[in-house]
Amino acid sequence: MDKKTSEPIGLYTFANSPFGAKVYWALVFKQADFELTNVNPLTTKEIKFSNQSIVPVLKIGDKWTQDSRENCLWLEELYPERPFCGSTAAEREAIIEADQWVTDNVTALHFFSCIDTREGQTTKRNAMRMANVILPTTDSLPGWFKKAVIPFWPLMLRTAGFVKRAANMLDTKKDIKVLHAEVLEGFEERISKTGFLAGTEQLSFADIAAFAEIAFCSTHEFEGTLNTSSSGAISTWYDLVRTELPENPKPELFPQWPPVGF
Ligand SMILES: N[C@@H](CCC(=O)N[C@@H](CS)C(=O)NCC(=O)O)C(=O)O
């Protein structure tokens, strides 16, 4: 594919960030050459150039933006040949709405399933799965720290402001099974129209956002999250999205490759 930019492309993210995973798969979908840098969540020194501490950051040449949606819209400008933002203003609006729905439901469920204190052992296991992704892959975290922090990881996730804020997009008075059923129902309703989440005839970056989450949660066997095993409709949608991705995606994002079920 013709590349609209000859500038180097870098994606900076935490190895377990759902928003970073969205941009990762967006780059894969666009068949862009890029370098992935796993950011140290304590120091965020890898993104010092941005003077802020939130990931993902997409850097192209000297320019950068933080925000997974902005990153997808930026990639669309650079790689229009494989569109994922729709072909009309109304489609783009529907895609942005669907992407937000994924954040407020699929991603929120993922975060909630790592911190809900009523589901003690389940959410601790999920929290450890998050640790198992970020700790081994973040080279700039010292080995002694990785070992020392493991027992405290579930507590650290429970106290992280952005994790709580993300989870609270759901009605967290309800239990995870109820929320899973509601998110699943919403998902199936959305894909019932055209097979894709935004009701477009083609895959959009909202599908990429959900794919990133479902690939991640299924690979690492999270409990209570939306996974390929959640329903036949999700599994069919997942296979459909997979056929739109290049055959050999770069393996760097997941320490375990290929992801189970990919
Ligand atoms: N709306 C943002 C959300 C990004 C976000 O919440 N990133 C988390 C990691 S998953 C983060 O960097 N949190 C660190 C902090 O809030 O200080 C996006 O889509 O990029």
PDB file of C-alpha atoms and ligand atoms in Angstrom:
ATOM      1  CA  MET A   1       0.000   0.000   0.000  1.00  0.00           C
ATOM      2  CA  ASP A   2       1.214   3.521  -0.768  1.00  0.00           C
ATOM      3  CA  LYS A   3       2.230   5.251   2.370  1.00  0.00           C
ATOM      4  CA  LYS A   4       1.106   8.872   2.686  1.00  0.00           C
ATOM      5  CA  THR A   5       3.916   9.608   5.115  1.00  0.00           C
ATOM      6  CA  SER A   6       7.575   8.771   4.956  1.00  0.00           C
ATOM      7  CA  GLU A   7       7.920   9.857   8.584  1.00  0.00           C
ATOM      8  CA  PRO A   8       8.513   7.211  11.241  1.00  0.00           C
ATOM      9  CA  ILE A   9       5.406   6.144  13.151  1.00  0.00           C
ATOM     10  CA  GLY A  10       5.594   5.277  16.840  1.00  0.00           C
ATOM     11  CA  LEU A  11       2.881   3.950  19.136  1.00  0.00           C
ATOM     12  CA  TYR A  12       3.530   4.467  22.845  1.00  0.00           C
ATOM     13  CA  THR A  13       1.275   2.588  25.216  1.00  0.00           C
ATOM     14  CA  PHE A  14       1.010   0.469  28.333  1.00  0.00           C
ATOM     15  CA  ALA A  15       1.133  -3.136  27.142  1.00  0.00           C
ATOM     16  CA  ASN A  16      -2.276  -3.787  28.732  1.00  0.00           C
ATOM     17  CA  SER A  17      -4.089  -0.577  27.730  1.00  0.00           C
ATOM     18  CA  PRO A  18      -7.382  -1.190  25.876  1.00  0.00           C
ATOM     19  CA  PHE A  19      -7.056   2.203  24.185  1.00  0.00           C
ATOM     20  CA  GLY A  20      -3.487   1.448  23.112  1.00  0.00           C
ATOM     21  CA  ALA A  21      -4.659  -1.911  21.771  1.00  0.00           C
ATOM     22  CA  LYS A  22      -7.291  -0.097  19.677  1.00  0.00           C
ATOM     23  CA  VAL A  23      -4.621   2.074  18.033  1.00  0.00           C
ATOM     24  CA  TYR A  24      -2.338  -0.945  17.639  1.00  0.00           C
ATOM     25  CA  TRP A  25      -4.980  -2.864  15.673  1.00  0.00           C
ATOM     26  CA  ALA A  26      -5.902   0.305  13.746  1.00  0.00           C
ATOM     27  CA  LEU A  27      -2.269   0.528  12.573  1.00  0.00           C
ATOM     28  CA  VAL A  28      -2.306  -3.173  11.690  1.00  0.00           C
ATOM     29  CA  PHE A  29      -5.570  -2.719   9.757  1.00  0.00           C
ATOM     30  CA  LYS A  30      -4.072   0.219   7.852  1.00  0.00           C
ATOM     31  CA  GLN A  31      -0.980  -1.891   7.098  1.00  0.00           C
ATOM     32  CA  ALA A  32       1.242   0.877   8.450  1.00  0.00           C
ATOM     33  CA  ASP A  33       4.865   0.307   9.419  1.00  0.00           C
ATOM     34  CA  PHE A  34       5.268   1.359  13.010  1.00  0.00           C
ATOM     35  CA  GLU A  35       7.310   0.851  16.107  1.00  0.00           C
ATOM     36  CA  LEU A  36       5.677  -0.097  19.393  1.00  0.00           C
ATOM     37  CA  THR A  37       7.099   1.202  22.674  1.00  0.00           C
ATOM     38  CA  ASN A  38       5.794  -0.169  25.976  1.00  0.00           C
ATOM     39  CA  VAL A  39       5.641   2.772  28.371  1.00  0.00           C
ATOM     40  CA  ASN A  40       6.715   2.457  31.995  1.00  0.00           C
ATOM     41  CA  PRO A  41       3.492   3.263  33.929  1.00  0.00           C
ATOM     42  CA  LEU A  42       5.437   4.650  36.920  1.00  0.00           C
ATOM     43  CA  THR A  43       7.736   7.096  35.204  1.00  0.00           C
ATOM     44  CA  THR A  44       6.092   7.428  31.741  1.00  0.00           C
ATOM     45  CA  LYS A  45       9.573   8.516  30.685  1.00  0.00           C
ATOM     46  CA  GLU A  46       9.089   7.142  27.151  1.00  0.00           C
ATOM     47  CA  ILE A  47       6.444   9.851  26.499  1.00  0.00           C
ATOM     48  CA  LYS A  48       8.245  12.754  28.218  1.00  0.00           C
ATOM     49  CA  PHE A  49       8.259  14.491  24.825  1.00  0.00           C
ATOM     50  CA  SER A  50       4.464  14.886  25.145  1.00  0.00           C
ATOM     51  CA  ASN A  51       4.564  16.620  28.558  1.00  0.00           C
ATOM     52  CA  GLN A  52       1.658  14.507  29.788  1.00  0.00           C
ATOM     53  CA  SER A  53       1.274  10.988  31.139  1.00  0.00           C
ATOM     54  CA  ILE A  54      -1.698   9.422  29.371  1.00  0.00           C
ATOM     55  CA  VAL A  55      -1.369   6.718  26.726  1.00  0.00           C
ATOM     56  CA  PRO A  56      -1.751   5.850  23.930  1.00  0.00           C
ATOM     57  CA  VAL A  57       0.352   8.448  22.177  1.00  0.00           C
ATOM     58  CA  LEU A  58       0.728   8.196  18.419  1.00  0.00           C
ATOM     59  CA  LYS A  59       3.807   9.999  17.100  1.00  0.00           C
ATOM     60  CA  ILE A  60       4.362  10.584  13.421  1.00  0.00           C
ATOM     61  CA  GLY A  61       7.552  12.466  12.653  1.00  0.00           C
ATOM     62  CA  ASP A  62       7.610  15.374  15.110  1.00  0.00           C
ATOM     63  CA  LYS A  63       3.841  15.474  15.641  1.00  0.00           C
ATOM     64  CA  TRP A  64       1.964  13.501  18.271  1.00  0.00           C
ATOM     65  CA  THR A  65      -1.565  13.139  19.637  1.00  0.00           C
ATOM     66  CA  GLN A  66      -2.989  11.448  22.710  1.00  0.00           C
ATOM     67  CA  ASP A  67      -6.426   9.912  22.408  1.00  0.00           C
ATOM     68  CA  SER A  68      -7.255   6.681  20.662  1.00  0.00           C
ATOM     69  CA  ARG A  69     -10.159   8.165  18.700  1.00  0.00           C
ATOM     70  CA  GLU A  70      -8.078  11.141  17.490  1.00  0.00           C
ATOM     71  CA  ASN A  71      -5.362   8.675  16.554  1.00  0.00           C
ATOM     72  CA  CYS A  72      -7.799   6.645  14.412  1.00  0.00           C
ATOM     73  CA  LEU A  73      -9.077   9.799  12.682  1.00  0.00           C
ATOM     74  CA  TRP A  74      -5.484  10.874  12.015  1.00  0.00           C
ATOM     75  CA  LEU A  75      -4.627   7.474  10.526  1.00  0.00           C
ATOM     76  CA  GLU A  76      -7.644   7.758   8.234  1.00  0.00           C
ATOM     77  CA  GLU A  77      -6.175  10.948   6.747  1.00  0.00           C
ATOM     78  CA  LEU A  78      -2.837   9.266   6.158  1.00  0.00           C
ATOM     79  CA  TYR A  79      -4.194   5.949   4.928  1.00  0.00           C
ATOM     80  CA  PRO A  80      -7.489   6.618   3.147  1.00  0.00           C
ATOM     81  CA  GLU A  81      -7.141   3.502   0.974  1.00  0.00           C
ATOM     82  CA  ARG A  82      -8.433   1.195   3.690  1.00  0.00           C
ATOM     83  CA  PRO A  83     -11.192   3.391   5.163  1.00  0.00           C
ATOM     84  CA  PHE A  84     -12.600   2.773   8.635  1.00  0.00           C
ATOM     85  CA  CYS A  85     -14.248   6.147   9.390  1.00  0.00           C
ATOM     86  CA  GLY A  86     -17.193   5.855   6.972  1.00  0.00           C
ATOM     87  CA  SER A  87     -17.855   7.678   3.717  1.00  0.00           C
ATOM     88  CA  THR A  88     -20.366  10.344   4.855  1.00  0.00           C
ATOM     89  CA  ALA A  89     -20.569  12.749   7.799  1.00  0.00           C
ATOM     90  CA  ALA A  90     -23.528  10.762   9.178  1.00  0.00           C
ATOM     91  CA  GLU A  91     -21.534   7.520   9.041  1.00  0.00           C
ATOM     92  CA  ARG A  92     -18.577   9.136  10.774  1.00  0.00           C
ATOM     93  CA  GLU A  93     -20.881  10.387  13.529  1.00  0.00           C
ATOM     94  CA  ALA A  94     -22.367   6.891  13.960  1.00  0.00           C
ATOM     95  CA  ILE A  95     -18.864   5.393  14.143  1.00  0.00           C
ATOM     96  CA  ILE A  96     -17.734   7.908  16.785  1.00  0.00           C
ATOM     97  CA  GLU A  97     -20.885   7.132  18.792  1.00  0.00           C
ATOM     98  CA  ALA A  98     -20.269   3.375  18.486  1.00  0.00           C
ATOM     99  CA  ASP A  99     -16.628   3.789  19.521  1.00  0.00           C
ATOM    100  CA  GLN A 100     -17.787   5.662  22.632  1.00  0.00           C
ATOM    101  CA  TRP A 101     -20.305   2.870  23.323  1.00  0.00           C
ATOM    102  CA  VAL A 102     -17.441   0.348  23.227  1.00  0.00           C
ATOM    103  CA  THR A 103     -15.487   2.467  25.747  1.00  0.00           C
ATOM    104  CA  ASP A 104     -18.473   2.917  28.053  1.00  0.00           C
ATOM    105  CA  ASN A 105     -19.525  -0.736  27.934  1.00  0.00           C
ATOM    106  CA  VAL A 106     -16.979  -3.291  26.661  1.00  0.00           C
ATOM    107  CA  THR A 107     -13.912  -1.525  28.087  1.00  0.00           C
ATOM    108  CA  ALA A 108     -15.754  -0.478  31.242  1.00  0.00           C
ATOM    109  CA  LEU A 109     -16.739  -4.120  31.863  1.00  0.00           C
ATOM    110  CA  HIS A 110     -13.112  -5.186  31.409  1.00  0.00           C
ATOM    111  CA  PHE A 111     -11.920  -2.647  33.998  1.00  0.00           C
ATOM    112  CA  PHE A 112     -14.791  -3.372  36.385  1.00  0.00           C
ATOM    113  CA  SER A 113     -14.039  -7.096  36.202  1.00  0.00           C
ATOM    114  CA  CYS A 114     -10.549  -6.309  37.536  1.00  0.00           C
ATOM    115  CA  ILE A 115     -11.631  -4.202  40.524  1.00  0.00           C
ATOM    116  CA  ASP A 116     -15.109  -5.142  41.813  1.00  0.00           C
ATOM    117  CA  THR A 117     -14.532  -5.935  45.475  1.00  0.00           C
ATOM    118  CA  ARG A 118     -17.681  -8.117  45.724  1.00  0.00           C
ATOM    119  CA  GLU A 119     -16.151 -10.545  43.201  1.00  0.00           C
ATOM    120  CA  GLY A 120     -12.934 -10.832  45.248  1.00  0.00           C
ATOM    121  CA  GLN A 121     -11.147 -13.879  43.833  1.00  0.00           C
ATOM    122  CA  THR A 122     -12.378 -13.440  40.257  1.00  0.00           C
ATOM    123  CA  THR A 123     -11.356  -9.821  40.062  1.00  0.00           C
ATOM    124  CA  LYS A 124      -8.002 -10.558  41.719  1.00  0.00           C
ATOM    125  CA  ARG A 125      -7.338 -13.205  39.056  1.00  0.00           C
ATOM    126  CA  ASN A 126      -8.247 -10.692  36.353  1.00  0.00           C
ATOM    127  CA  ALA A 127      -6.023  -8.047  37.943  1.00  0.00           C
ATOM    128  CA  MET A 128      -3.133 -10.532  37.915  1.00  0.00           C
ATOM    129  CA  ARG A 129      -3.791 -11.172  34.227  1.00  0.00           C
ATOM    130  CA  MET A 130      -3.301  -7.417  33.670  1.00  0.00           C
ATOM    131  CA  ALA A 131      -0.018  -7.644  35.610  1.00  0.00           C
ATOM    132  CA  ASN A 132       1.050 -10.645  33.538  1.00  0.00           C
ATOM    133  CA  VAL A 133       0.817  -8.553  30.408  1.00  0.00           C
ATOM    134  CA  ILE A 134       2.372  -5.296  31.549  1.00  0.00           C
ATOM    135  CA  LEU A 135       5.161  -6.456  33.837  1.00  0.00           C
ATOM    136  CA  PRO A 136       7.146  -8.850  31.601  1.00  0.00           C
ATOM    137  CA  THR A 137       6.887  -6.590  28.544  1.00  0.00           C
ATOM    138  CA  THR A 138       7.907  -3.280  30.131  1.00  0.00           C
ATOM    139  CA  ASP A 139      11.691  -3.387  29.856  1.00  0.00           C
ATOM    140  CA  SER A 140      12.238  -0.110  31.693  1.00  0.00           C
ATOM    141  CA  LEU A 141      10.640  -1.437  34.909  1.00  0.00           C
ATOM    142  CA  PRO A 142      13.394  -2.866  37.124  1.00  0.00           C
ATOM    143  CA  GLY A 143      13.230  -6.624  37.792  1.00  0.00           C
ATOM    144  CA  TRP A 144      13.172  -6.187  41.587  1.00  0.00           C
ATOM    145  CA  PHE A 145      10.186  -3.859  41.271  1.00  0.00           C
ATOM    146  CA  LYS A 146       8.270  -6.282  39.066  1.00  0.00           C
ATOM    147  CA  LYS A 147       8.661  -9.013  41.674  1.00  0.00           C
ATOM    148  CA  ALA A 148       7.877  -6.758  44.627  1.00  0.00           C
ATOM    149  CA  VAL A 149       4.738  -5.240  43.115  1.00  0.00           C
ATOM    150  CA  ILE A 150       2.942  -8.471  42.130  1.00  0.00           C
ATOM    151  CA  PRO A 151       1.141  -9.067  45.462  1.00  0.00           C
ATOM    152  CA  PHE A 152      -0.088  -5.443  45.488  1.00  0.00           C
ATOM    153  CA  TRP A 153      -1.237  -5.351  41.867  1.00  0.00           C
ATOM    154  CA  PRO A 154      -4.966  -5.960  42.527  1.00  0.00           C
ATOM    155  CA  LEU A 155      -4.968  -3.186  45.135  1.00  0.00           C
ATOM    156  CA  MET A 156      -3.071  -0.822  42.830  1.00  0.00           C
ATOM    157  CA  LEU A 157      -5.641  -1.342  40.077  1.00  0.00           C
ATOM    158  CA  ARG A 158      -8.486  -0.738  42.537  1.00  0.00           C
ATOM    159  CA  THR A 159      -7.011   2.595  43.533  1.00  0.00           C
ATOM    160  CA  ALA A 160      -6.069   3.798  40.029  1.00  0.00           C
ATOM    161  CA  GLY A 161      -8.319   6.774  39.289  1.00  0.00           C
ATOM    162  CA  PHE A 162      -8.618   6.179  35.553  1.00  0.00           C
ATOM    163  CA  VAL A 163      -9.578   2.513  36.062  1.00  0.00           C
ATOM    164  CA  LYS A 164     -12.372   3.492  38.482  1.00  0.00           C
ATOM    165  CA  ARG A 165     -13.567   6.282  36.201  1.00  0.00           C
ATOM    166  CA  ALA A 166     -13.664   3.897  33.218  1.00  0.00           C
ATOM    167  CA  ALA A 167     -15.538   1.192  35.189  1.00  0.00           C
ATOM    168  CA  ASN A 168     -18.035   3.703  36.545  1.00  0.00           C
ATOM    169  CA  MET A 169     -19.452   4.252  33.076  1.00  0.00           C
ATOM    170  CA  LEU A 170     -21.483   1.151  33.972  1.00  0.00           C
ATOM    171  CA  ASP A 171     -23.982   0.917  36.798  1.00  0.00           C
ATOM    172  CA  THR A 172     -21.523  -0.722  39.169  1.00  0.00           C
ATOM    173  CA  LYS A 173     -24.232  -1.435  41.749  1.00  0.00           C
ATOM    174  CA  LYS A 174     -25.140  -4.349  39.469  1.00  0.00           C
ATOM    175  CA  ASP A 175     -23.053  -7.485  39.546  1.00  0.00           C
ATOM    176  CA  ILE A 176     -20.681  -8.492  36.768  1.00  0.00           C
ATOM    177  CA  LYS A 177     -22.898 -11.285  35.410  1.00  0.00           C
ATOM    178  CA  VAL A 178     -25.835  -8.889  34.997  1.00  0.00           C
ATOM    179  CA  LEU A 179     -23.605  -6.263  33.381  1.00  0.00           C
ATOM    180  CA  HIS A 180     -22.079  -8.890  31.065  1.00  0.00           C
ATOM    181  CA  ALA A 181     -25.589  -9.881  29.928  1.00  0.00           C
ATOM    182  CA  GLU A 182     -26.547  -6.231  29.327  1.00  0.00           C
ATOM    183  CA  VAL A 183     -23.371  -5.394  27.381  1.00  0.00           C
ATOM    184  CA  LEU A 184     -23.764  -8.572  25.336  1.00  0.00           C
ATOM    185  CA  GLU A 185     -27.371  -7.685  24.517  1.00  0.00           C
ATOM    186  CA  GLY A 186     -26.335  -4.170  23.445  1.00  0.00           C
ATOM    187  CA  PHE A 187     -23.509  -5.562  21.306  1.00  0.00           C
ATOM    188  CA  GLU A 188     -25.734  -8.108  19.572  1.00  0.00           C
ATOM    189  CA  GLU A 189     -28.380  -5.462  18.946  1.00  0.00           C
ATOM    190  CA  ARG A 190     -25.804  -3.245  17.265  1.00  0.00           C
ATOM    191  CA  ILE A 191     -24.315  -5.920  15.011  1.00  0.00           C
ATOM    192  CA  SER A 192     -27.760  -7.277  14.052  1.00  0.00           C
ATOM    193  CA  LYS A 193     -28.236  -4.528  11.452  1.00  0.00           C
ATOM    194  CA  THR A 194     -25.228  -4.894   9.117  1.00  0.00           C
ATOM    195  CA  GLY A 195     -22.850  -7.195  10.973  1.00  0.00           C
ATOM    196  CA  PHE A 196     -20.791  -4.185  12.142  1.00  0.00           C
ATOM    197  CA  LEU A 197     -21.082  -2.168  15.345  1.00  0.00           C
ATOM    198  CA  ALA A 198     -21.824   1.267  13.884  1.00  0.00           C
ATOM    199  CA  GLY A 199     -24.486  -0.035  11.482  1.00  0.00           C
ATOM    200  CA  THR A 200     -22.171   0.693   8.530  1.00  0.00           C
ATOM    201  CA  GLU A 201     -21.783  -1.690   5.594  1.00  0.00           C
ATOM    202  CA  GLN A 202     -18.034  -1.822   6.208  1.00  0.00           C
ATOM    203  CA  LEU A 203     -15.871  -2.402   9.236  1.00  0.00           C
ATOM    204  CA  SER A 204     -15.125   0.773  11.214  1.00  0.00           C
ATOM    205  CA  PHE A 205     -12.691   1.724  13.946  1.00  0.00           C
ATOM    206  CA  ALA A 206     -15.481   1.021  16.465  1.00  0.00           C
ATOM    207  CA  ASP A 207     -15.191  -2.648  15.419  1.00  0.00           C
ATOM    208  CA  ILE A 208     -11.403  -2.367  15.769  1.00  0.00           C
ATOM    209  CA  ALA A 209     -11.857  -0.971  19.321  1.00  0.00           C
ATOM    210  CA  ALA A 210     -14.087  -3.877  20.330  1.00  0.00           C
ATOM    211  CA  PHE A 211     -11.891  -6.401  18.528  1.00  0.00           C
ATOM    212  CA  ALA A 212      -8.856  -5.148  20.470  1.00  0.00           C
ATOM    213  CA  GLU A 213     -10.705  -5.707  23.736  1.00  0.00           C
ATOM    214  CA  ILE A 214     -12.198  -9.091  22.865  1.00  0.00           C
ATOM    215  CA  ALA A 215      -8.900 -10.397  21.431  1.00  0.00           C
ATOM    216  CA  PHE A 216      -7.111  -9.283  24.610  1.00  0.00           C
ATOM    217  CA  CYS A 217      -9.666 -10.629  27.086  1.00  0.00           C
ATOM    218  CA  SER A 218     -10.069 -13.929  25.206  1.00  0.00           C
ATOM    219  CA  THR A 219      -6.324 -14.447  24.812  1.00  0.00           C
ATOM    220  CA  HIS A 220      -5.712 -14.007  28.501  1.00  0.00           C
ATOM    221  CA  GLU A 221      -8.925 -15.756  29.547  1.00  0.00           C
ATOM    222  CA  PHE A 222     -10.382 -12.904  31.576  1.00  0.00           C
ATOM    223  CA  GLU A 223     -13.520 -13.824  33.498  1.00  0.00           C
ATOM    224  CA  GLY A 224     -16.744 -11.827  33.250  1.00  0.00           C
ATOM    225  CA  THR A 225     -15.604  -9.789  30.240  1.00  0.00           C
ATOM    226  CA  LEU A 226     -16.915  -9.877  26.697  1.00  0.00           C
ATOM    227  CA  ASN A 227     -14.977 -12.747  25.078  1.00  0.00           C
ATOM    228  CA  THR A 228     -15.219 -14.788  21.888  1.00  0.00           C
ATOM    229  CA  SER A 229     -17.019 -17.402  23.982  1.00  0.00           C
ATOM    230  CA  SER A 230     -19.690 -14.924  25.183  1.00  0.00           C
ATOM    231  CA  SER A 231     -22.069 -15.905  22.359  1.00  0.00           C
ATOM    232  CA  GLY A 232     -22.255 -17.340  18.855  1.00  0.00           C
ATOM    233  CA  ALA A 233     -23.043 -13.879  17.458  1.00  0.00           C
ATOM    234  CA  ILE A 234     -19.876 -12.381  19.011  1.00  0.00           C
ATOM    235  CA  SER A 235     -17.796 -15.260  17.723  1.00  0.00           C
ATOM    236  CA  THR A 236     -19.181 -14.803  14.172  1.00  0.00           C
ATOM    237  CA  TRP A 237     -18.558 -11.037  14.327  1.00  0.00           C
ATOM    238  CA  TYR A 238     -15.002 -11.664  15.622  1.00  0.00           C
ATOM    239  CA  ASP A 239     -14.239 -13.989  12.704  1.00  0.00           C
ATOM    240  CA  LEU A 240     -15.613 -11.396  10.292  1.00  0.00           C
ATOM    241  CA  VAL A 241     -13.323  -8.678  11.714  1.00  0.00           C
ATOM    242  CA  ARG A 242     -10.375 -11.075  11.631  1.00  0.00           C
ATOM    243  CA  THR A 243     -10.805 -11.608   7.882  1.00  0.00           C
ATOM    244  CA  GLU A 244     -10.312  -7.841   7.395  1.00  0.00           C
ATOM    245  CA  LEU A 245      -6.933  -7.864   9.156  1.00  0.00           C
ATOM    246  CA  PRO A 246      -3.662  -8.786   7.465  1.00  0.00           C
ATOM    247  CA  GLU A 247      -2.745 -12.415   7.904  1.00  0.00           C
ATOM    248  CA  ASN A 248       0.337 -11.969   9.989  1.00  0.00           C
ATOM    249  CA  PRO A 249      -0.150  -9.111  12.414  1.00  0.00           C
ATOM    250  CA  LYS A 250       2.935  -8.012  14.303  1.00  0.00           C
ATOM    251  CA  PRO A 251       3.222  -9.989  17.515  1.00  0.00           C
ATOM    252  CA  GLU A 252       4.641  -7.367  19.872  1.00  0.00           C
ATOM    253  CA  LEU A 253       1.504  -6.330  21.744  1.00  0.00           C
ATOM    254  CA  PHE A 254       0.757  -9.656  23.345  1.00  0.00           C
ATOM    255  CA  PRO A 255       3.472 -11.576  25.155  1.00  0.00           C
ATOM    256  CA  GLN A 256       1.650 -14.790  24.290  1.00  0.00           C
ATOM    257  CA  TRP A 257       1.428 -15.159  20.518  1.00  0.00           C
ATOM    258  CA  PRO A 258      -0.609 -16.066  18.608  1.00  0.00           C
ATOM    259  CA  PRO A 259      -3.440 -15.122  20.921  1.00  0.00           C
ATOM    260  CA  VAL A 260      -5.668 -18.082  21.687  1.00  0.00           C
ATOM    261  CA  GLY A 261      -8.550 -18.072  19.241  1.00  0.00           C
ATOM    262  CA  PHE A 262      -7.018 -15.512  16.893  1.00  0.00           C
TER     263      PHE A 262
HETATM  264  N1  LIG B   1      -9.802   8.750  26.062  1.00  0.00           N
HETATM  265  C1  LIG B   1      -8.442   8.286  26.149  1.00  0.00           C
HETATM  266  C2  LIG B   1      -8.289   7.422  27.406  1.00  0.00           C
HETATM  267  C3  LIG B   1      -6.854   7.018  27.628  1.00  0.00           C
HETATM  268  C4  LIG B   1      -6.637   6.371  28.993  1.00  0.00           C
HETATM  269  O1  LIG B   1      -7.515   6.351  29.882  1.00  0.00           O
HETATM  270  N2  LIG B   1      -5.412   5.843  29.192  1.00  0.00           N
HETATM  271  C5  LIG B   1      -5.008   5.236  30.439  1.00  0.00           C
HETATM  272  C6  LIG B   1      -4.396   3.871  30.202  1.00  0.00           C
HETATM  273  S1  LIG B   1      -5.581   2.691  29.670  1.00  0.00           S
HETATM  274  C7  LIG B   1      -3.912   6.097  31.058  1.00  0.00           C
HETATM  275  O2  LIG B   1      -2.977   6.463  30.394  1.00  0.00           O
HETATM  276  N3  LIG B   1      -4.032   6.404  32.352  1.00  0.00           N
HETATM  277  C8  LIG B   1      -3.017   7.090  33.071  1.00  0.00           C
HETATM  278  C9  LIG B   1      -3.565   8.294  33.787  1.00  0.00           C
HETATM  279  O3  LIG B   1      -4.778   8.578  33.683  1.00  0.00           O
HETATM  280  O4  LIG B   1      -2.762   8.957  34.441  1.00  0.00           O
HETATM  281  C10 LIG B   1      -8.084   7.503  24.881  1.00  0.00           C
HETATM  282  O5  LIG B   1      -9.008   6.963  24.227  1.00  0.00           O
HETATM  283  O6  LIG B   1      -6.915   7.477  24.499  1.00  0.00           O
END
